[in-house]
mmCIF file with all atom_site columns, C-alpha atoms in Angstrom:
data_model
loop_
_atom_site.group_PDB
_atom_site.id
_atom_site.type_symbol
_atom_site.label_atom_id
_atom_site.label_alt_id
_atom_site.label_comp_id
_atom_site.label_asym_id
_atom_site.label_entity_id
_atom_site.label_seq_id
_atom_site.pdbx_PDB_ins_code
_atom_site.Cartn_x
_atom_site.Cartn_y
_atom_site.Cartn_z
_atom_site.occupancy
_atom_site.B_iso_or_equiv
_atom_site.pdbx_formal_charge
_atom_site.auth_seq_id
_atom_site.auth_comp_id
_atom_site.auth_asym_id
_atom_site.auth_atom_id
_atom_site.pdbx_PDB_model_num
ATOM 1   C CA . UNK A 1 1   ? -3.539  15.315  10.295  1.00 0.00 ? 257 UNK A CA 1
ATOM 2   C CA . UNK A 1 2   ? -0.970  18.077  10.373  1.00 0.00 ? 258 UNK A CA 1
ATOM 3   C CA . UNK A 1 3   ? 0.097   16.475  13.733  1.00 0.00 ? 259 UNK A CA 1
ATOM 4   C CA . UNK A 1 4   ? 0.530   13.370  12.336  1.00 0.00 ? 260 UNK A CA 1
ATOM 5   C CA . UNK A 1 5   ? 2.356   14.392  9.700   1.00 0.00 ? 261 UNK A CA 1
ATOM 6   C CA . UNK A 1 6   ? 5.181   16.488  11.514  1.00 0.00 ? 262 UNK A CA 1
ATOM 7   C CA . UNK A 1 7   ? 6.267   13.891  13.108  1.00 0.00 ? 263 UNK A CA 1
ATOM 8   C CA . UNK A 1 8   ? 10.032  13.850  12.068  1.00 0.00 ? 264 UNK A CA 1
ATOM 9   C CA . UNK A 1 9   ? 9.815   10.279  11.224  1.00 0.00 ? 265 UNK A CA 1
ATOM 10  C CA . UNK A 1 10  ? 8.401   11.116  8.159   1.00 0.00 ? 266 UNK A CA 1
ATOM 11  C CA . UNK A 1 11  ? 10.963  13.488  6.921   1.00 0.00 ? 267 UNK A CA 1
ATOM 12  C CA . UNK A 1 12  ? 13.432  10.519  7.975   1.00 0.00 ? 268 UNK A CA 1
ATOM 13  C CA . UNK A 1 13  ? 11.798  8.033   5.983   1.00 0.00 ? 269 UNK A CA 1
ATOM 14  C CA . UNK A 1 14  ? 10.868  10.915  3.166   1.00 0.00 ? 270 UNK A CA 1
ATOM 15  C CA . UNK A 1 15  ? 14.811  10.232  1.080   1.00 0.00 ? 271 UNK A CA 1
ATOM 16  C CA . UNK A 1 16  ? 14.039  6.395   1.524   1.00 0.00 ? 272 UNK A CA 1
ATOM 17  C CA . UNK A 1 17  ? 10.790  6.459   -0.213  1.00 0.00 ? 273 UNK A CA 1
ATOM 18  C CA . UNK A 1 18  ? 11.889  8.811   -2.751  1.00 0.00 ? 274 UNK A CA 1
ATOM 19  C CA . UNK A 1 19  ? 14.209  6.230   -3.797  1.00 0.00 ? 275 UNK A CA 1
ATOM 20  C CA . UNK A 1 20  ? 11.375  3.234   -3.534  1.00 0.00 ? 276 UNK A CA 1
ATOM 21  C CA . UNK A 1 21  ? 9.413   5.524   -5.836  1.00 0.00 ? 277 UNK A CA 1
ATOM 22  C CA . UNK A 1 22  ? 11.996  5.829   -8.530  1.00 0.00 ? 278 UNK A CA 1
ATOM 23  C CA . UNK A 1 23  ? 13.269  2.144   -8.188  1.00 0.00 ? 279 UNK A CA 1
ATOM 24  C CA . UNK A 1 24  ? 9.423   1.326   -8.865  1.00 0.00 ? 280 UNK A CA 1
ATOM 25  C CA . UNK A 1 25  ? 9.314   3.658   -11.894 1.00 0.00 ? 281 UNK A CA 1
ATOM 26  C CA . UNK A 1 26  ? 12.602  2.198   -13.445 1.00 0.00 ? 282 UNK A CA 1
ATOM 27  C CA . UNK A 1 27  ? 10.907  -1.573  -12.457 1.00 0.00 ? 283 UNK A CA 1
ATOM 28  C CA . UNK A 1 28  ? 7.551   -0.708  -14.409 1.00 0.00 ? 284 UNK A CA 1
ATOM 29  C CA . UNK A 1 29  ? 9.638   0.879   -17.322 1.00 0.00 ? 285 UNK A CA 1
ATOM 30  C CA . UNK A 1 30  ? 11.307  -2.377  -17.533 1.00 0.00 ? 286 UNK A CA 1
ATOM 31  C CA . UNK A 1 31  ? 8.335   -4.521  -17.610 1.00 0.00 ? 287 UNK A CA 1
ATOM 32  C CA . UNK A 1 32  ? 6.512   -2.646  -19.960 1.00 0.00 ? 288 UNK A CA 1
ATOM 33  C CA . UNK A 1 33  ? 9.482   -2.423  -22.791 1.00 0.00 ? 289 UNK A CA 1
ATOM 34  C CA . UNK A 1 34  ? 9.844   -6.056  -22.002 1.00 0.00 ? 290 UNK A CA 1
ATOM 35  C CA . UNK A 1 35  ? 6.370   -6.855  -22.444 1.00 0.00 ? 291 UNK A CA 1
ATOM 36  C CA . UNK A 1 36  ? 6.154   -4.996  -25.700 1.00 0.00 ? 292 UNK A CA 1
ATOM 37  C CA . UNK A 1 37  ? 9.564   -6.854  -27.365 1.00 0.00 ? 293 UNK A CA 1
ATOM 38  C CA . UNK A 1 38  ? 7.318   -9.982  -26.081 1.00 0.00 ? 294 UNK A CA 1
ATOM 39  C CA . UNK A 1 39  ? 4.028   -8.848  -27.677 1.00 0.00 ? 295 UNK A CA 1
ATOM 40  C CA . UNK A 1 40  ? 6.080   -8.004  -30.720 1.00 0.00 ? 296 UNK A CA 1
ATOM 41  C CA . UNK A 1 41  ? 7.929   -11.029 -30.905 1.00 0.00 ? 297 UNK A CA 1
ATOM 42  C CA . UNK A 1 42  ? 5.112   -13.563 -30.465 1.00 0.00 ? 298 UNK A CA 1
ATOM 43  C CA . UNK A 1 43  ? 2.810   -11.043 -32.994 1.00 0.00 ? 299 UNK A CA 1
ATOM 44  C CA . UNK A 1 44  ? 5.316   -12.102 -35.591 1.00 0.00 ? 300 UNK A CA 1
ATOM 45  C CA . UNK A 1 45  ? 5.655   -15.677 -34.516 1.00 0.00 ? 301 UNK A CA 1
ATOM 46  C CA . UNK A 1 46  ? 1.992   -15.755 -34.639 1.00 0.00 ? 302 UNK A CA 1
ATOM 47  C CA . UNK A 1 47  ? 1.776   -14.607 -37.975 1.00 0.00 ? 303 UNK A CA 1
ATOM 48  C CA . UNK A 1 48  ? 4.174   -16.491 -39.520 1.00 0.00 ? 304 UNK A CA 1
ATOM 49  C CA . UNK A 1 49  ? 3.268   -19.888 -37.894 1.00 0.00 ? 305 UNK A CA 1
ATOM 50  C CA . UNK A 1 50  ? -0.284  -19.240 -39.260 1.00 0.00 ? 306 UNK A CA 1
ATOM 51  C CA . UNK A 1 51  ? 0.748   -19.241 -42.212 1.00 0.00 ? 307 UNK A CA 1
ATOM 52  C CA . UNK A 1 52  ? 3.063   -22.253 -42.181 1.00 0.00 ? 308 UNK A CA 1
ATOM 53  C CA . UNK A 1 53  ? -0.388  -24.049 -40.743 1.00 0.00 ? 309 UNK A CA 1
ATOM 54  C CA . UNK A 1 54  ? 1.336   -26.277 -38.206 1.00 0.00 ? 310 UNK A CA 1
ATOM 55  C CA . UNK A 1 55  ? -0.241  -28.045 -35.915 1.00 0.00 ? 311 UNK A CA 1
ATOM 56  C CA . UNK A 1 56  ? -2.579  -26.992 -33.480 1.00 0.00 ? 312 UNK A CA 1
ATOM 57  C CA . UNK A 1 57  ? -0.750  -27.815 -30.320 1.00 0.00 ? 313 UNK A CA 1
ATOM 58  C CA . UNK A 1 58  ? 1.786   -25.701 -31.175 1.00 0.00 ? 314 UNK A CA 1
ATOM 59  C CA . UNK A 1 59  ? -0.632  -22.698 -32.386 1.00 0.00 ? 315 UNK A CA 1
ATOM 60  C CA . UNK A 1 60  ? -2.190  -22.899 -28.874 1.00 0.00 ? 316 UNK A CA 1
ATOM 61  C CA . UNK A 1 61  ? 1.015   -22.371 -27.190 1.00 0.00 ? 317 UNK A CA 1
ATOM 62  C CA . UNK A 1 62  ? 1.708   -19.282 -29.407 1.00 0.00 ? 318 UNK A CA 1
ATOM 63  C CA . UNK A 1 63  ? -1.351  -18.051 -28.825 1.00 0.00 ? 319 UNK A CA 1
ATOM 64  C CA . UNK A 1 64  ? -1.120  -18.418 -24.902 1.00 0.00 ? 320 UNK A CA 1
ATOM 65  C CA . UNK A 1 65  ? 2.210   -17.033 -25.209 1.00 0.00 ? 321 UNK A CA 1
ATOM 66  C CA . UNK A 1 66  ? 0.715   -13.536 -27.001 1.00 0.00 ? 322 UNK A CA 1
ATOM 67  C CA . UNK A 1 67  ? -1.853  -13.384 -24.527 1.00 0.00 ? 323 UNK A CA 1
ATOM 68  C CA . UNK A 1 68  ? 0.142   -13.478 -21.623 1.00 0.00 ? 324 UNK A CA 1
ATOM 69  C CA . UNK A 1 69  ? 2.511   -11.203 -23.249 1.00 0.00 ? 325 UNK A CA 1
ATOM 70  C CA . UNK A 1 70  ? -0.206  -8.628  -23.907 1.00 0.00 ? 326 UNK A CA 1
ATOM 71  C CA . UNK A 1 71  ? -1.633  -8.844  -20.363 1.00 0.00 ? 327 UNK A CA 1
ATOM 72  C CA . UNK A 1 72  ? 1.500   -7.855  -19.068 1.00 0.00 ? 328 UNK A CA 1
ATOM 73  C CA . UNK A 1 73  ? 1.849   -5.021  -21.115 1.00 0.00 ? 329 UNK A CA 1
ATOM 74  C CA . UNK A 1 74  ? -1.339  -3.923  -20.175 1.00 0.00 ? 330 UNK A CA 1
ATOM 75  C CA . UNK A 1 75  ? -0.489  -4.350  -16.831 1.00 0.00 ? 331 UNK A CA 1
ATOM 76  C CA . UNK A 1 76  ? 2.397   -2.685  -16.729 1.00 0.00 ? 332 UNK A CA 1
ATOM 77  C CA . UNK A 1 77  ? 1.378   0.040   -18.501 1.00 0.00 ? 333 UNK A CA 1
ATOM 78  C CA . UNK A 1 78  ? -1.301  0.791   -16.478 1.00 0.00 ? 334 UNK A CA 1
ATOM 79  C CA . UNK A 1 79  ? 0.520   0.610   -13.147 1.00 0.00 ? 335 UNK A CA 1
ATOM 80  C CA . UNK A 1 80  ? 2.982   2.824   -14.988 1.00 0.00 ? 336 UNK A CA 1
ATOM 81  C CA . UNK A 1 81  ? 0.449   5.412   -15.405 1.00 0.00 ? 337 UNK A CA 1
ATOM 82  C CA . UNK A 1 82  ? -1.133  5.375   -12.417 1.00 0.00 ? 338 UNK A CA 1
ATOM 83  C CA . UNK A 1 83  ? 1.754   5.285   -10.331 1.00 0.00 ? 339 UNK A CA 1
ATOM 84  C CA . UNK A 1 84  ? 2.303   9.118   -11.777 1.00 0.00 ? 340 UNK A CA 1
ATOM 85  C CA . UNK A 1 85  ? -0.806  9.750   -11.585 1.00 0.00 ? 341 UNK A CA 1
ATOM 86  C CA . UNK A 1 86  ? -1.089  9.047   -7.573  1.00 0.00 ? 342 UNK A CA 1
ATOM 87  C CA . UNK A 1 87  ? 2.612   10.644  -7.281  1.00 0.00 ? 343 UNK A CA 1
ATOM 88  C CA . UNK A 1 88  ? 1.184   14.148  -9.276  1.00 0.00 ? 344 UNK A CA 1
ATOM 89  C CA . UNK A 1 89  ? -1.636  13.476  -6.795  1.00 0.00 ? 345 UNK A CA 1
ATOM 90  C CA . UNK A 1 90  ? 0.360   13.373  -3.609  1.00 0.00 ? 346 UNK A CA 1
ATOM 91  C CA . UNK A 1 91  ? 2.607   16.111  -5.276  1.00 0.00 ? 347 UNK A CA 1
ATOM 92  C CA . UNK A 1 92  ? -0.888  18.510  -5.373  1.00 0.00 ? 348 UNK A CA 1
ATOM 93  C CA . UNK A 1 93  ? -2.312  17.345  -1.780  1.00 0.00 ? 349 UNK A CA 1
ATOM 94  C CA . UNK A 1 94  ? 0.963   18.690  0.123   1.00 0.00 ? 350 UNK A CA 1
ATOM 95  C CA . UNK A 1 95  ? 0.915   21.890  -1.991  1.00 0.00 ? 351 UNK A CA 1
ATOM 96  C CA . UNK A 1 96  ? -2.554  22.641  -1.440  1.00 0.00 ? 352 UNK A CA 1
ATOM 97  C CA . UNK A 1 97  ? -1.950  21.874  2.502   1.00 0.00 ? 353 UNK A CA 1
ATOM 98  C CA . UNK A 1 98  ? 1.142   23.740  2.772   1.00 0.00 ? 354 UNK A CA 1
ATOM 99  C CA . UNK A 1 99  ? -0.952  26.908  0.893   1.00 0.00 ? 355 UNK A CA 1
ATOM 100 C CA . UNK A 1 100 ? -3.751  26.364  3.013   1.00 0.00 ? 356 UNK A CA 1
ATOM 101 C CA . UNK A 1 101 ? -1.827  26.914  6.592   1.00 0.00 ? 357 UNK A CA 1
ATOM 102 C CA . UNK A 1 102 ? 0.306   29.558  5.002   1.00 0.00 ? 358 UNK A CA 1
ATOM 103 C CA . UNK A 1 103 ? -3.138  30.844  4.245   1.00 0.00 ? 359 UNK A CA 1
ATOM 104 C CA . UNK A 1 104 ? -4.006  30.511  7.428   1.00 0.00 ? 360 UNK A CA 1
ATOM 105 C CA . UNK A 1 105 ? -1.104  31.919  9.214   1.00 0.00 ? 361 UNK A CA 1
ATOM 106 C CA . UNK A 1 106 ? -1.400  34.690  6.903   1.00 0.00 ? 362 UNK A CA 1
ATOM 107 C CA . UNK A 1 107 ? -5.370  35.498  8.192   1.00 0.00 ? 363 UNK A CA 1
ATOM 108 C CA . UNK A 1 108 ? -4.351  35.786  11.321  1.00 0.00 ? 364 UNK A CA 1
ATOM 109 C CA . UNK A 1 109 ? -1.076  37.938  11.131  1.00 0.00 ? 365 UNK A CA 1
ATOM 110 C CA . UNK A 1 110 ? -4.057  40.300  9.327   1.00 0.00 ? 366 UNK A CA 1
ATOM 111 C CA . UNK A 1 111 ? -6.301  40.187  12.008  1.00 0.00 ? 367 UNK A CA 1
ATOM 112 C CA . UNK A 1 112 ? -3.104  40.977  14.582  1.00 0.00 ? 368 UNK A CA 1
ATOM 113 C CA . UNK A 1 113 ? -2.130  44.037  12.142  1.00 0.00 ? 369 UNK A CA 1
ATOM 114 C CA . UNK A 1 114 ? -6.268  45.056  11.849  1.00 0.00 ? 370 UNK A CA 1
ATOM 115 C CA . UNK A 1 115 ? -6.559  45.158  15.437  1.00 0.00 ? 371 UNK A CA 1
ATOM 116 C CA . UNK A 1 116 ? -3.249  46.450  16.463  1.00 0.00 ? 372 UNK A CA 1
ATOM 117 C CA . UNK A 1 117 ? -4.199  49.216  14.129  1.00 0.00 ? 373 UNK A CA 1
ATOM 118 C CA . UNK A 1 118 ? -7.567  49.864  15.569  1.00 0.00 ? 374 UNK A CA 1
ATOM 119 C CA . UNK A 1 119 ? -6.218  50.169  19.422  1.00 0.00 ? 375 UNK A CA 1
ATOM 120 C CA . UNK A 1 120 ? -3.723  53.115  17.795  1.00 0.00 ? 376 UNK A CA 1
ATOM 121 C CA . UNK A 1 121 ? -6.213  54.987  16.463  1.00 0.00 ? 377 UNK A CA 1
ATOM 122 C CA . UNK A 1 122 ? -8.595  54.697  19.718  1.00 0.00 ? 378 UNK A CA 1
ATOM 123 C CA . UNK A 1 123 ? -5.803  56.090  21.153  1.00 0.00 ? 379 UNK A CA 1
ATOM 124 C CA . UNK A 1 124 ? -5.497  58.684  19.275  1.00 0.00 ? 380 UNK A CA 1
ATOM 125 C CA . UNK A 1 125 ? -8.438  59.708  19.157  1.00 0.00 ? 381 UNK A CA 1
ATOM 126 C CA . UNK A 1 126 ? -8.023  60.027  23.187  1.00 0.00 ? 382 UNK A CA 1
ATOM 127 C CA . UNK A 1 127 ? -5.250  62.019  22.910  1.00 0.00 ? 383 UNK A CA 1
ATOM 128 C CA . UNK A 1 128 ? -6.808  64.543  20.253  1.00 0.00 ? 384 UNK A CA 1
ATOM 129 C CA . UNK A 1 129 ? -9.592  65.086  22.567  1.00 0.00 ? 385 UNK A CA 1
ATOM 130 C CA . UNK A 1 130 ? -7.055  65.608  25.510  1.00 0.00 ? 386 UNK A CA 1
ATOM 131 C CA . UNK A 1 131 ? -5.270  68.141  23.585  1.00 0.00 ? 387 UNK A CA 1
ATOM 132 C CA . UNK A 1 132 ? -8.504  69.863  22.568  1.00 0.00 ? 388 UNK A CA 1
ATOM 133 C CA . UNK A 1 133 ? -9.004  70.100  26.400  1.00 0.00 ? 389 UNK A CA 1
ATOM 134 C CA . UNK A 1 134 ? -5.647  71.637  27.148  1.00 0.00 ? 390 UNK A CA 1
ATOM 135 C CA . UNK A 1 135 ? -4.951  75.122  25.827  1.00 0.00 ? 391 UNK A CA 1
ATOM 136 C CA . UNK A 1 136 ? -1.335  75.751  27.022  1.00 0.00 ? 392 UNK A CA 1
ATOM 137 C CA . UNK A 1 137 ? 1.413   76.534  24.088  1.00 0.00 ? 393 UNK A CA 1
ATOM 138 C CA . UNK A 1 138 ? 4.000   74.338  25.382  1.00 0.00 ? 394 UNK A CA 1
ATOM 139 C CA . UNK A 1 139 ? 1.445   71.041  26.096  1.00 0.00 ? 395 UNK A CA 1
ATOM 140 C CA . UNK A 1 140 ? 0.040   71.844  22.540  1.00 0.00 ? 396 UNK A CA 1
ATOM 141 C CA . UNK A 1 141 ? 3.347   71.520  20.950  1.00 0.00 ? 397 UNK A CA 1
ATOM 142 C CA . UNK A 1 142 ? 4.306   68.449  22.642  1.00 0.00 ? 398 UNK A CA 1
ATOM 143 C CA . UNK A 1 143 ? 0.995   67.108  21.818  1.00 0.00 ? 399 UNK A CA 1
ATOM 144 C CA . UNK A 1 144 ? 1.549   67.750  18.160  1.00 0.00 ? 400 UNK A CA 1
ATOM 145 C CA . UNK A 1 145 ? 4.691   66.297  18.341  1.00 0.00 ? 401 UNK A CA 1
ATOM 146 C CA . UNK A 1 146 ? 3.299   63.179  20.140  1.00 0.00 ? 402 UNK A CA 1
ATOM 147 C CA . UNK A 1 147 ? 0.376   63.503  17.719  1.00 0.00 ? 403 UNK A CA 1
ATOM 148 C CA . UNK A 1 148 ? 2.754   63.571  14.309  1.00 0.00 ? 404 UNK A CA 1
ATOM 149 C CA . UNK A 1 149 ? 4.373   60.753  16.292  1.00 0.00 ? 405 UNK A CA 1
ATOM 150 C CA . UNK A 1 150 ? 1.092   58.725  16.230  1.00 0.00 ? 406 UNK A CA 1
ATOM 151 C CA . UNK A 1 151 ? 0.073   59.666  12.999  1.00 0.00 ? 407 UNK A CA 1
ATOM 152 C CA . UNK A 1 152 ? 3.255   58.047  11.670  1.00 0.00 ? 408 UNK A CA 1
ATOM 153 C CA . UNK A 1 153 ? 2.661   54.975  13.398  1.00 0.00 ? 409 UNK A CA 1
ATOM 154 C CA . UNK A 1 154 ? -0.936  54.603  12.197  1.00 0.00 ? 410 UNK A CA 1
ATOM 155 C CA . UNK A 1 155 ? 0.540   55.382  8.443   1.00 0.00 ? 411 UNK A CA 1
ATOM 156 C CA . UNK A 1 156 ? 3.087   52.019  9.120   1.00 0.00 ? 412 UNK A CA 1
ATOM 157 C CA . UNK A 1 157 ? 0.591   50.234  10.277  1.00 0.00 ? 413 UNK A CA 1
ATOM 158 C CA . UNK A 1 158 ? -1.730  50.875  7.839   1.00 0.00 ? 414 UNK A CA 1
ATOM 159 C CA . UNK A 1 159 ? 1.405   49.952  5.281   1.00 0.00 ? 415 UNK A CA 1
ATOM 160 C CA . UNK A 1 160 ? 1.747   47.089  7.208   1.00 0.00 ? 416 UNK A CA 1
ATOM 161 C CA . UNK A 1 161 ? -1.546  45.909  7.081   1.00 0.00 ? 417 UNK A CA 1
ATOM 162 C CA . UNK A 1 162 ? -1.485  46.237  3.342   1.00 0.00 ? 418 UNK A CA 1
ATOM 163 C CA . UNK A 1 163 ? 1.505   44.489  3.228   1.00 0.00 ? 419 UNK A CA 1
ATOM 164 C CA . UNK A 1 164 ? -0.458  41.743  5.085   1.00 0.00 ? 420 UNK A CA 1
ATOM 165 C CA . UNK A 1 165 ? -3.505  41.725  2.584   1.00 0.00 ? 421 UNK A CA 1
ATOM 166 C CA . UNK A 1 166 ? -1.386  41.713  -0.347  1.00 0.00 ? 422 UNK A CA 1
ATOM 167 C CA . UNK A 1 167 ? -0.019  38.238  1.045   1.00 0.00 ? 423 UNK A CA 1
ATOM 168 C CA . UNK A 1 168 ? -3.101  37.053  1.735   1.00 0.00 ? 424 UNK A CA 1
ATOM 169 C CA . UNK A 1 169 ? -4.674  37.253  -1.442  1.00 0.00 ? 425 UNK A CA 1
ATOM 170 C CA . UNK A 1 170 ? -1.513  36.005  -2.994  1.00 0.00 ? 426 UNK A CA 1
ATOM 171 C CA . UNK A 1 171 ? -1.946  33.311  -0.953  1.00 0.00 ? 427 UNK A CA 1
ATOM 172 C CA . UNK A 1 172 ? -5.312  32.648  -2.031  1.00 0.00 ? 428 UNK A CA 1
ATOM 173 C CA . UNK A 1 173 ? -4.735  33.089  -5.608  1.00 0.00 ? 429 UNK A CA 1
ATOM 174 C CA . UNK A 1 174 ? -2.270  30.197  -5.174  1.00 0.00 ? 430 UNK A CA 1
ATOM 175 C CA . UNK A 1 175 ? -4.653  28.185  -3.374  1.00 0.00 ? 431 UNK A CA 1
ATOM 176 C CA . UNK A 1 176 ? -7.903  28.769  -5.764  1.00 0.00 ? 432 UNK A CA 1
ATOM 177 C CA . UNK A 1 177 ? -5.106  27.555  -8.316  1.00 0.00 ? 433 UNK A CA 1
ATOM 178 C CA . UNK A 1 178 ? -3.878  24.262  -7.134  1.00 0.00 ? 434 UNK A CA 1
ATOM 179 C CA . UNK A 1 179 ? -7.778  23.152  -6.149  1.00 0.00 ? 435 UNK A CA 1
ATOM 180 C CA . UNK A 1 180 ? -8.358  24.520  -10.096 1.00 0.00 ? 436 UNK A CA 1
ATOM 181 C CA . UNK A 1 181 ? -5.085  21.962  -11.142 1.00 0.00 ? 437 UNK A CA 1
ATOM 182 C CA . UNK A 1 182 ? -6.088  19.356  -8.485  1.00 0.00 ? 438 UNK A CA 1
ATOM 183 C CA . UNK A 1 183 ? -9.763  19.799  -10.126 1.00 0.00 ? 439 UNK A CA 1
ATOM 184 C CA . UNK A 1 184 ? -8.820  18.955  -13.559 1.00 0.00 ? 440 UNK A CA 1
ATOM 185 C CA . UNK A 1 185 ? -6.656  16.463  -12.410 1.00 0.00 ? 441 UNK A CA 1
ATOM 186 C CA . UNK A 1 186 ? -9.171  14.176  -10.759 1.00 0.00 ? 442 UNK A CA 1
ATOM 187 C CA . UNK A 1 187 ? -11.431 15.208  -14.122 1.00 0.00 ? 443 UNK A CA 1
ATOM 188 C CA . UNK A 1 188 ? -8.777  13.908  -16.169 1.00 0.00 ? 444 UNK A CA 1
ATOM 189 C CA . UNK A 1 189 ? -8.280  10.347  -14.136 1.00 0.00 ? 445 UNK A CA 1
ATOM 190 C CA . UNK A 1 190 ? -11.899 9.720   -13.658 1.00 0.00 ? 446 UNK A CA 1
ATOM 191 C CA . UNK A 1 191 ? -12.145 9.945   -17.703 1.00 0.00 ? 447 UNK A CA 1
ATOM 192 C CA . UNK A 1 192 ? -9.225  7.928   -18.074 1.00 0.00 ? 448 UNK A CA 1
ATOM 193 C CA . UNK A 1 193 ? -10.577 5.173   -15.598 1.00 0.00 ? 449 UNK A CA 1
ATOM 194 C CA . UNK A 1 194 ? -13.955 5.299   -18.062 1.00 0.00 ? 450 UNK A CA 1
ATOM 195 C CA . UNK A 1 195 ? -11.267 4.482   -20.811 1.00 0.00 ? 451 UNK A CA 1
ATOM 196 C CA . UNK A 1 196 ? -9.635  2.028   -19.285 1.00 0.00 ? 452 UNK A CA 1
ATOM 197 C CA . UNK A 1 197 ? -12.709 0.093   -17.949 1.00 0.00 ? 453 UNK A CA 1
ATOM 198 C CA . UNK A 1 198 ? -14.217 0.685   -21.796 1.00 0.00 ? 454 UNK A CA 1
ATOM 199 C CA . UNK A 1 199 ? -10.939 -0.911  -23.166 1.00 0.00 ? 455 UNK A CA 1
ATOM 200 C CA . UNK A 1 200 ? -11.825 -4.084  -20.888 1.00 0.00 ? 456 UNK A CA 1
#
């Protein structure tokens, strides 16, 4: 999927869509304020025609007429909402992707660091022994100098690798908390599609 998605098509098509998406919203917006001056307008038609009793002809029409005005508000409405509901969706999908390979990326720049790490102090190790071995003054202070050398490489490594772990779990604090967001979200729409298919 990542492959798929990287295509720079996409990101080429991404500002036209954007703009789709908002033309949409501003569309639905219309239709649903239109649809309630409709429902409100007919509503008080309704009333006042019942009163008048006229005839019935004309009290069918005016009923038709609220009905279809209702339906399209409840129409639009609903598209409304779940138009924001699938583009909070979409919005929560590619953040929990782009934490995941970041994640990812992260995991293995640790393991790099972890073993990098473990090679320097195999090595060492070696050279401790080596110097153990050797007993002359000047090979003992050049191995002491190699050896501080080495010992101050280990001690940025280690840093490193704590740098490294520190990112990681950042990274999976982040990602614990969008699938915790993207959780409730889908909690939140399944209850709201009980609503809706209790209000029909």
């Amino acid at each position: 999927w990542q492959k798929i998605f990287m295509i720079p098509l996409w990101s080429k098509m991404a500002v036209f869509w954007n703009k789709m998406f908002l033309t949409i919203i501003v569309l639905l917006i219309v239709l649903f304020l239109d649809a309630i001056r409709e429902v409100r307008k007919y509503s008080a038609v309704h009333v006042n025609e019942k009163a008048a009793n006229i005839n019935a002809n004309a009290f069918d029409h005016i009923q038709m007429k609220l009905f279809r005005s209702q339906r399209n508000l409840y129409l639009s409405g609903f598209s409304l909402f779940l138009w924001l509901v699938l583009r909070r969706t979409v919005t929560l999908l590619t953040q929990l992707a782009k934490g995941m390979a970041s994640h990812a990326a992260l995991e293995t720049q640790v393991n790099d660091a972890t073993e990098a790490a473990k090679k320097y102090m195999a090595e060492n190790e070696r050279l401790q022994e080596a110097l153990s071995e050797k007993g002359s003054s000047k090979k003992k202070e050049s191995a002491e100098a190699t050896d501080e050398k080495l010992k101050k490489e280990v001690e940025h490594l280690k840093a490193e690798l704590q740098k490294t772990s520190d990112a990681l779990q950042k990274a999976n604090n982040e990602v614990t908390a969008v699938k915790k967001q993207s959780e409730g979200l889908r909690r939140e729409y399944d209850h709201l599609m009980k609503e809706y298919e209790q209000l029909q």
